[in-house]
Coordinates of C-alpha atoms and ligand atoms in Angstrom, one line a residue:
X30 CA -60.5 14.9 60.1
X31 CA -60.6 17.4 63.1
X32 CA -58.4 20.2 63.4
X33 CA -57.5 22.0 66.8
X34 CA -56.0 25.7 66.4
X35 CA -52.6 24.0 67.9
X36 CA -52.1 21.1 65.0
X37 CA -52.7 23.5 62.2
X38 CA -50.1 25.8 63.3
X39 CA -47.9 23.0 64.5
X40 CA -48.4 21.5 60.8
X41 CA -48.4 25.2 58.8
X42 CA -44.3 24.7 60.2
X43 CA -43.7 21.3 59.8
X44 CA -45.4 19.7 56.9
X45 CA -47.7 17.0 57.9
X46 CA -49.8 15.6 55.8
X47 CA -52.9 16.0 58.7
X48 CA -52.9 20.2 56.8
X49 CA -56.1 20.3 54.5
X50 CA -54.7 21.0 51.3
X51 CA -56.3 24.3 50.5
X52 CA -54.4 25.6 53.5
X53 CA -51.5 24.1 52.8
X54 CA -48.2 26.9 51.9
X55 CA -47.4 26.0 48.3
X56 CA -44.2 23.8 48.0
X57 CA -41.1 25.5 48.6
X58 CA -38.9 24.9 45.3
X59 CA -35.4 23.1 46.1
X60 CA -32.8 25.7 45.8
X61 CA -29.2 24.7 46.4
X62 CA -26.0 27.1 46.7
X63 CA -24.8 25.1 44.4
X64 CA -24.9 22.7 41.8
X65 CA -22.6 20.0 39.6
X66 CA -23.4 19.0 37.0
X67 CA -21.9 15.7 36.1
X68 CA -22.0 12.3 38.3
X69 CA -18.1 11.4 37.4
X70 CA -15.3 11.7 39.8
X71 CA -14.5 15.3 39.1
X72 CA -17.5 16.5 40.0
X73 CA -18.1 14.3 42.9
X74 CA -14.4 15.8 43.7
X75 CA -16.0 19.0 43.6
X76 CA -19.0 19.2 45.2
X77 CA -16.0 17.1 48.4
X78 CA -14.1 19.9 48.4
X79 CA -16.5 22.4 48.6
X80 CA -18.1 21.1 51.4
X81 CA -14.8 19.7 53.0
X82 CA -12.9 22.4 52.3
X83 CA -15.2 25.6 51.9
X84 CA -18.3 24.6 54.1
X85 CA -20.4 24.7 51.4
X86 CA -22.8 21.9 52.0
X87 CA -25.8 23.2 50.7
X88 CA -24.5 21.2 47.2
X89 CA -26.3 18.9 44.4
X90 CA -24.6 16.7 41.8
X91 CA -26.9 16.2 39.4
X92 CA -26.0 12.8 37.1
X93 CA -28.0 11.7 34.4
X94 CA -27.0 8.5 34.8
X95 CA -25.0 6.0 37.2
X96 CA -22.2 7.8 39.1
X97 CA -19.0 6.8 37.3
X98 CA -20.8 5.4 34.4
X99 CA -19.1 8.5 32.6
X100 CA -15.7 8.1 31.2
X101 CA -14.8 7.9 35.4
X102 CA -16.1 4.2 34.8
X103 CA -14.3 3.7 31.2
X104 CA -10.7 5.0 31.6
X105 CA -8.0 2.7 31.6
X106 CA -6.7 4.2 35.0
X107 CA -3.6 5.5 34.3
X108 CA -1.6 8.2 36.3
X109 CA 1.5 10.9 36.3
X110 CA 1.8 13.7 35.8
X111 CA 5.3 14.5 33.5
X112 CA 3.4 17.1 31.3
X113 CA 5.4 19.4 29.2
X114 CA 4.3 22.8 30.0
X115 CA 4.5 24.5 33.5
X116 CA 1.0 25.5 34.0
X117 CA 0.0 21.6 32.7
X118 CA 2.5 20.3 35.3
X119 CA 1.6 22.3 38.3
X120 CA -2.1 21.0 38.0
X121 CA -1.2 17.4 37.1
X122 CA 1.8 16.9 39.6
X123 CA -1.2 18.9 42.0
X124 CA -3.7 16.5 41.6
X125 CA -0.7 12.9 41.7
X126 CA 0.1 14.2 45.1
X127 CA -3.8 14.7 46.1
X128 CA -3.7 10.9 44.9
X129 CA -1.0 9.9 47.0
X130 CA -2.7 10.5 50.1
X131 CA -6.7 9.5 48.5
X132 CA -7.0 6.5 50.1
X133 CA -6.3 8.0 53.3
X134 CA -8.3 11.1 52.9
X135 CA -11.5 9.5 51.2
X136 CA -11.0 6.2 54.3
X137 CA -11.7 3.9 50.9
X138 CA -8.5 2.2 49.4
X139 CA -8.4 3.8 46.0
X140 CA -5.1 0.7 45.0
X141 CA -2.8 3.8 43.9
X142 CA 0.0 1.7 42.5
X143 CA 2.7 3.2 41.5
X144 CA 4.6 0.8 39.5
X145 CA 6.0 4.0 36.6
X146 CA 4.8 4.7 33.5
X147 CA 7.2 4.2 30.5
X148 CA 6.2 6.8 27.5
X149 CA 8.4 4.9 24.8
X150 CA 9.9 7.3 22.0
X151 CA 10.2 5.2 18.5
X152 CA 12.0 7.5 16.2
X153 CA 14.9 10.3 16.7
X154 CA 11.6 12.8 16.9
X155 CA 10.4 11.7 19.6
X156 CA 13.5 10.9 21.0
X157 CA 14.0 15.0 20.9
X158 CA 10.5 15.3 22.3
X159 CA 11.0 13.0 25.2
X160 CA 14.0 14.3 26.0
X161 CA 12.9 18.2 26.3
X162 CA 9.9 16.5 28.5
X163 CA 12.4 15.0 30.9
X164 CA 13.5 18.2 31.4
X165 CA 11.0 20.4 31.0
X166 CA 9.5 17.9 34.1
X167 CA 12.9 18.2 36.6
X168 CA 12.8 22.1 36.5
X169 CA 9.0 21.9 38.1
X170 CA 10.5 19.2 40.8
X171 CA 9.1 16.2 39.0
X172 CA 10.2 13.0 39.1
X173 CA 11.5 12.0 35.5
X174 CA 14.1 10.0 33.9
X175 CA 15.2 8.8 30.3
X176 CA 15.9 5.3 29.5
X177 CA 18.0 3.7 26.1
X178 CA 16.2 1.0 25.0
X179 CA 18.6 -1.6 27.3
X180 CA 17.0 0.5 30.4
X181 CA 13.9 0.2 28.8
X182 CA 14.0 -3.9 29.1
X183 CA 15.5 -3.8 32.1
X184 CA 12.9 -2.2 33.4
X185 CA 10.1 -4.0 31.7
X186 CA 11.6 -7.5 30.4
X187 CA 8.1 -8.4 28.2
X188 CA 8.5 -5.3 25.6
X189 CA 10.1 -5.9 22.7
X190 CA 13.2 -4.0 21.6
X191 CA 14.4 -5.7 18.2
X192 CA 15.5 -3.1 15.7
X193 CA 13.6 -5.3 13.2
X194 CA 10.0 -4.0 13.6
X195 CA 8.0 -1.2 11.8
X196 CA 8.6 1.3 14.9
X197 CA 11.8 -0.1 17.0
X198 CA 12.1 1.0 20.5
X199 CA 14.3 3.7 20.7
X200 CA 14.0 4.6 24.7
X201 CA 11.6 5.8 26.9
X202 CA 10.8 8.6 29.7
X203 CA 9.9 6.9 32.7
X204 CA 7.9 8.4 35.8
X205 CA 8.4 6.1 38.6
X206 CA 5.9 7.9 41.2
X207 CA 3.6 7.1 37.6
X208 CA 1.0 4.4 37.5
X209 CA -2.5 3.7 37.7
X210 CA -5.7 3.6 40.5
X211 CA -8.8 2.0 40.8
X212 CA -11.2 4.6 39.2
X213 CA -14.6 3.5 40.8
X214 CA -13.0 4.2 43.9
X215 CA -12.6 7.3 43.0
X216 CA -16.1 8.1 42.4
X217 CA -17.4 6.1 45.1
X218 CA -14.9 7.4 47.7
X219 CA -15.4 10.9 46.7
X220 CA -19.2 10.3 46.7
X221 CA -19.6 8.6 50.0
X222 CA -17.1 11.5 51.6
X223 CA -19.3 14.1 49.9
X224 CA -22.6 12.2 51.1
X225 CA -21.3 12.1 55.1
X226 CA -20.8 15.8 54.8
X227 CA -23.9 16.8 53.3
X228 CA -24.2 16.3 49.9
X229 CA -27.3 16.0 47.5
X230 CA -26.2 13.1 45.0
X231 CA -29.2 12.9 42.3
X232 CA -28.9 10.0 40.0
X233 CA -31.2 9.8 36.7
X234 CA -31.7 13.3 37.0
X235 CA -30.2 14.7 33.5
X236 CA -29.7 18.7 33.1
X237 CA -32.1 19.2 29.8
X238 CA -31.9 23.3 30.3
X239 CA -30.9 26.5 32.5
X240 CA -32.8 29.4 34.1
X241 CA -31.3 32.2 33.4
X242 CA -32.4 35.7 34.0
X243 CA -31.0 39.1 33.8
X244 CA -27.5 37.2 32.5
X245 CA -27.1 35.3 35.5
X246 CA -27.8 31.6 35.8
X247 CA -30.5 30.9 38.5
X248 CA -31.4 27.1 38.2
X249 CA -30.8 24.2 36.2
X250 CA -34.5 22.6 34.4
X251 CA -34.0 18.7 34.8
X252 CA -35.9 15.5 34.1
X253 CA -36.9 15.5 37.9
X254 CA -38.0 19.7 37.3
X255 CA -36.2 22.5 38.4
X256 CA -34.1 23.6 40.8
X257 CA -32.7 27.1 42.0
X258 CA -29.0 27.6 42.1
X259 CA -26.9 30.0 43.4
X260 CA -24.0 28.8 41.5
X261 CA -23.8 25.7 38.4
X262 CA -20.5 24.1 37.3
X263 CA -20.8 22.1 34.4
X264 CA -18.9 19.2 34.6
X265 CA -19.9 16.5 32.1
X266 CA -17.5 15.2 30.1
X267 CA -17.9 14.4 26.6
X268 CA -21.2 16.2 26.7
X269 CA -20.4 19.8 28.3
X270 CA -20.5 21.5 24.8
X271 CA -24.1 19.6 24.5
X272 CA -24.8 21.2 28.2
X273 CA -23.1 24.9 27.5
X274 CA -24.9 25.2 24.2
X275 CA -28.7 25.0 26.6
X276 CA -26.8 28.6 28.0
X277 CA -26.2 30.3 24.7
X278 CA -22.6 29.3 24.8
X279 CA -20.3 28.0 22.4
X280 CA -17.2 26.3 23.6
X281 CA -14.2 24.8 21.7
X282 CA -14.4 21.2 22.2
X283 CA -15.0 18.1 20.1
X284 CA -16.8 14.7 21.1
X285 CA -14.8 12.0 20.1
X286 CA -15.3 7.9 20.8
X287 CA -12.4 6.3 23.2
X288 CA -12.1 3.2 23.1
X289 CA -10.5 -0.1 25.4
X290 CA -10.5 -4.0 25.9
X291 CA -9.3 -6.3 28.3
X292 CA -8.0 -9.7 27.8
X293 CA -8.7 -12.5 29.9
X294 CA -6.9 -12.5 33.3
X295 CA -3.1 -13.8 33.3
X296 CA -0.7 -14.3 36.2
X297 CA 1.4 -11.2 37.1
X298 CA 3.6 -10.5 33.9
X299 CA 3.4 -7.0 33.0
X300 CA 5.2 -4.6 36.1
X301 CA 4.5 -1.1 34.9
X302 CA 2.5 1.0 32.4
X303 CA 3.6 0.9 29.0
X304 CA 2.5 4.3 26.3
X305 CA 3.1 4.2 22.9
X306 CA 2.1 7.1 21.0
X307 CA 3.3 6.5 17.9
X308 CA 1.8 3.0 17.6
X309 CA -0.9 3.8 19.6
X310 CA -1.4 1.7 22.3
X311 CA -0.9 1.6 26.3
X312 CA -1.0 -1.3 28.4
X313 CA -1.1 -2.3 31.8
X314 CA -2.0 -5.3 34.1
X315 CA -4.9 -4.5 36.4
X316 CA -5.1 -7.1 39.6
X317 CA -7.0 -9.2 39.5
X318 CA -4.9 -10.6 35.8
X319 CA -6.6 -8.9 32.6
X320 CA -3.9 -6.7 30.7
X321 CA -6.1 -3.5 30.2
X322 CA -5.0 -1.7 26.9
X323 CA -6.3 1.6 25.4
X324 CA -6.3 3.1 21.9
X325 CA -5.9 6.9 20.3
X326 CA -9.6 8.3 19.5
X327 CA -11.9 7.2 16.7
X328 CA -11.6 10.6 14.3
X329 CA -15.3 11.1 14.0
X330 CA -17.5 12.6 16.3
X331 CA -20.1 11.1 18.5
X332 CA -22.5 10.8 21.8
X333 CA -22.6 6.8 21.0
X334 CA -20.4 5.6 24.2
X335 CA -18.9 3.1 21.1
X336 CA -17.0 2.8 18.2
X337 CA -15.1 1.4 15.7
X338 CA -13.6 -2.0 15.6
X339 CA -10.9 -0.9 13.1
X340 CA -9.7 1.0 15.7
X341 CA -9.1 -1.9 17.8
X342 CA -7.3 -4.0 15.7
X343 CA -5.3 -1.1 14.8
X344 CA -4.4 -0.8 19.0
X345 CA -4.2 -4.8 18.9
X346 CA -1.6 -4.7 15.7
X347 CA 0.5 -2.2 18.0
X348 CA 0.0 -4.0 21.3
X349 CA 1.6 -7.3 19.6
X350 CA 4.2 -5.4 18.0
X351 CA 5.6 -4.5 21.3
X352 CA 4.0 -7.5 23.5
X353 CA 4.9 -10.9 20.9
X354 CA 4.4 -12.2 24.2
X355 CA 0.4 -11.6 24.2
X356 CA -0.3 -13.4 20.7
X357 CA -2.5 -15.8 22.4
X358 CA -4.3 -13.9 25.1
X359 CA -8.2 -13.7 23.8
X360 CA -9.9 -10.2 24.4
X361 CA -12.5 -10.4 27.4
X362 CA -14.3 -7.3 26.2
X363 CA -14.1 -3.9 25.1
X364 CA -16.1 -0.6 25.7
X365 CA -15.6 3.2 24.4
X366 CA -16.2 6.3 26.0
X367 CA -16.7 9.8 25.0
X368 CA -14.4 12.6 25.6
X369 CA -14.2 15.7 24.5
X370 CA -11.1 17.5 23.2
X371 CA -10.1 20.7 23.6
X372 CA -7.9 21.8 20.4
X373 CA -4.9 22.2 22.8
X374 CA -5.3 19.3 24.6
X375 CA -6.0 21.4 27.5
X376 CA -8.9 21.7 29.8
X377 CA -11.3 24.4 30.1
X378 CA -11.7 25.3 33.9
X379 CA -13.2 28.3 34.7
X380 CA -16.4 31.2 34.3
X381 CA -18.5 30.9 31.0
X382 CA -20.0 34.2 29.9
X383 CA -23.0 34.1 31.8
X384 CA -22.5 35.1 35.1
X385 CA -22.5 31.9 37.9
X386 CA -22.3 29.8 35.4
X387 CA -19.0 27.6 35.4
X388 CA -16.9 25.0 33.4
X389 CA -14.5 21.9 33.9
X390 CA -14.2 20.0 30.9
X391 CA -12.1 19.0 28.1
X392 CA -9.7 17.3 30.2
X393 CA -9.8 15.0 26.6
X394 CA -8.1 11.1 26.6
X395 CA -6.0 12.0 30.4
X396 CA -8.9 13.2 32.7
X397 CA -8.5 10.8 35.3
X398 CA -5.2 11.8 36.5
X399 CA -6.0 15.2 37.1
X400 CA -9.8 14.2 39.2
X401 CA -8.4 15.0 42.5
X402 CA -6.5 18.1 41.7
X403 CA -9.3 18.8 39.6
X404 CA -12.1 19.0 42.0
X405 CA -9.9 21.1 44.1
X406 CA -9.2 23.7 42.1
X407 CA -12.7 24.0 40.8
X408 CA -14.9 24.2 44.1
X409 CA -12.0 27.0 45.0
X410 CA -13.2 28.5 41.8
X411 CA -16.8 27.8 42.7
X412 CA -16.8 28.5 46.2
X413 CA -14.8 32.4 45.7
X414 CA -16.4 33.4 42.3
X415 CA -12.3 33.9 41.0
X416 CA -10.7 31.4 39.3
X417 CA -8.1 29.4 41.6
X418 CA -4.2 30.6 40.6
X419 CA -3.6 27.0 39.1
X420 CA -7.1 26.8 36.7
X421 CA -6.6 30.2 35.6
X422 CA -4.0 29.4 32.7
X423 CA -7.1 27.5 31.8
X424 CA -9.8 29.8 31.4
X425 CA -11.6 29.6 28.0
X426 CA -10.6 32.8 26.8
X427 CA -7.4 31.5 26.5
X428 CA -8.8 30.8 22.7
X429 CA -9.4 34.8 22.0
X430 CA -5.7 35.2 23.7
X431 CA -4.0 32.5 21.2
X432 CA -2.2 31.7 25.0
X433 CA -2.5 27.8 24.0
X434 CA -1.1 25.1 26.4
X435 CA -0.1 22.5 23.7
X436 CA -0.2 18.9 25.0
X437 CA -0.7 17.1 22.4
X438 CA 2.8 15.2 22.7
X439 CA 2.2 14.5 26.6
X440 CA -1.1 13.5 26.4
X441 CA 0.4 10.1 24.8
X442 CA -3.2 9.1 23.4
X443 CA -3.3 9.9 19.2
X444 CA -6.0 12.7 18.9
Ligands
FAD256 P1 -16.9 11.6 33.4 O1 -17.1 10.2 34.3 O2 -17.8 11.2 32.2 O3 -18.4 12.2 34.1 C1 -19.5 13.3 33.6 C2 -20.5 12.5 34.1 O4 -21.7 13.8 33.3 C3 -21.6 11.8 33.3 O5 -22.1 10.5 34.1 C4 -22.7 11.9 32.0 O6 -23.4 11.0 32.6 C5 -23.2 12.9 33.2 N1 -23.3 13.9 32.5 C6 -23.8 14.2 31.1 N2 -24.5 14.9 30.6 C7 -25.5 15.2 31.8 C8 -26.5 16.1 31.6 N3 -27.1 17.1 30.8 N4 -27.1 16.3 33.0 C9 -26.4 15.6 33.8 N5 -25.8 14.8 33.9 C10 -25.0 14.8 33.0 N6 -7.5 9.5 31.8 C11 -6.9 9.5 32.7 O7 -5.8 10.0 33.1 N7 -5.7 8.1 32.0 C12 -6.3 7.3 31.6 O8 -6.0 6.1 31.2 C13 -7.6 7.4 30.8 N8 -8.1 6.2 29.8 C14 -8.8 6.7 29.0 C15 -9.3 5.5 28.7 C16 -10.8 5.4 27.9 C17 -11.6 4.4 27.0 C18 -11.3 6.8 27.9 C19 -12.6 6.8 27.2 C20 -11.0 7.7 28.7 C21 -10.1 7.8 29.6 N9 -9.3 8.5 30.3 C22 -8.4 8.6 30.7 C23 -9.7 9.7 29.9 C24 -10.7 10.0 31.8 O9 -11.6 9.1 31.7 C25 -11.7 11.5 31.7 O10 -10.8 12.8 31.4 C26 -11.9 11.4 33.0 O11 -12.7 10.5 33.5 C27 -13.4 12.8 33.3 O12 -14.2 12.7 34.4 P2 -15.0 13.0 34.3 O13 -15.8 13.0 35.9 O14 -15.1 14.9 34.2 O15 -15.9 12.7 33.4
PYC257 O1 -3.3 10.8 30.1 O2 -2.2 8.8 31.1 C1 -3.4 9.4 29.8 C2 -3.8 8.1 29.0 C3 -3.8 6.8 29.4 C4 -5.1 6.5 28.4 C5 -6.0 7.4 28.3 N1 -5.3 8.5 28.8

């Protein structure tokens, strides 16, 4: 092959194949302004808002498996904002409001169905806690009602309010704007919209370490090689503590299996979402007709993406106590995800003690509903290098200051 001065010059700039290998400039290392670790809904939403609201498009999302294959694709899709404390109410309500316009925003129907969520109360203690939460929600401008047992039956005719059961239904909170949304559509909607704005989304790319120099993160080591970065956000639910440990940071998170299952499909029979923290089940009906039911967390720690059968047995017993009408339904499939749970059942959002390294995790059993709000405030935090006002109370420092935000009650899933 012959090279003219012109072709050598042209090839030097274009990296064209004709350039002789010994003359070729070294391959530039890929480098991004921001790398987001984890291609679940939260990571993809973060990348989307970075590009859309902050004009930061030189962004990569690194996902070790496939998009939405973690908890985003495994949850029971319940969305609501009826949390107790002001800090939580603010961030979850921000998320719910973003959910209300998300289909238009992403030009993809995320099938938000605001059919109402009932949180049942079974004991006088439950009732006091629930009524307190209704008042707290209203003070924060969040729609919330208290229903007595008869009103629960009117709203959800198939629920059993007989006084003769183990834990009789004494009443329930109702958030009418709450409901369900389609989880895979949320992940794919954000992925498609981020991609259209220039974000690189790299699947099958596992982060295995960090390049840290002078106390500052410079990039990540991955199964596809080293990638440089100005800033890195860890958004890897269930595995956040593993990733933070690679950077020498210990997080107060524990990873647990959380399981769910669906029945065979039936005609529309269940018109809302019912959650019971006391008997440990939550039930809705999908658009395909399956009854979607989730459990409390498995008590032991695991990364195995599956749980124990006895937890499902317990969950089915709870379901039949509340809904005897389902007694002859068959289970179609069950699955588990790995959720990372903070001691106060609230997330950790913000800077880690390595410069330019940030975390958005610990959403535990309840992060699907937070997806748009979480991505929105985390993008702001990454773009500006300071915590978004809604994220500020959720900083890691709360575990040293003691300003915990205990949402075990409103999490509404047994821990
Ligand atoms: P994920 O979707 O898990 O994304 C994290 C990604 O990080 C994964 O795809 C993973 O592969 C990737 N990753 C991990 N390690 C690495 C690495 N080293 N390198 C690169 N990538 C990595 N919440 C609700 O609000 N409502 C519900 O009804 C609800 N029900 C639930 C039911 C079940 C059974 C489960 C398991 C969870 C439920 N949740 C619910 C919780 C909710 O699913 C999660 O909080 C939320 O989906 C977390 O989203 P994410 O994007 O942070 O995580
Ligand atoms: O947070 O609403 C929730 C939830 C429902 C099922 C699991 N988490």
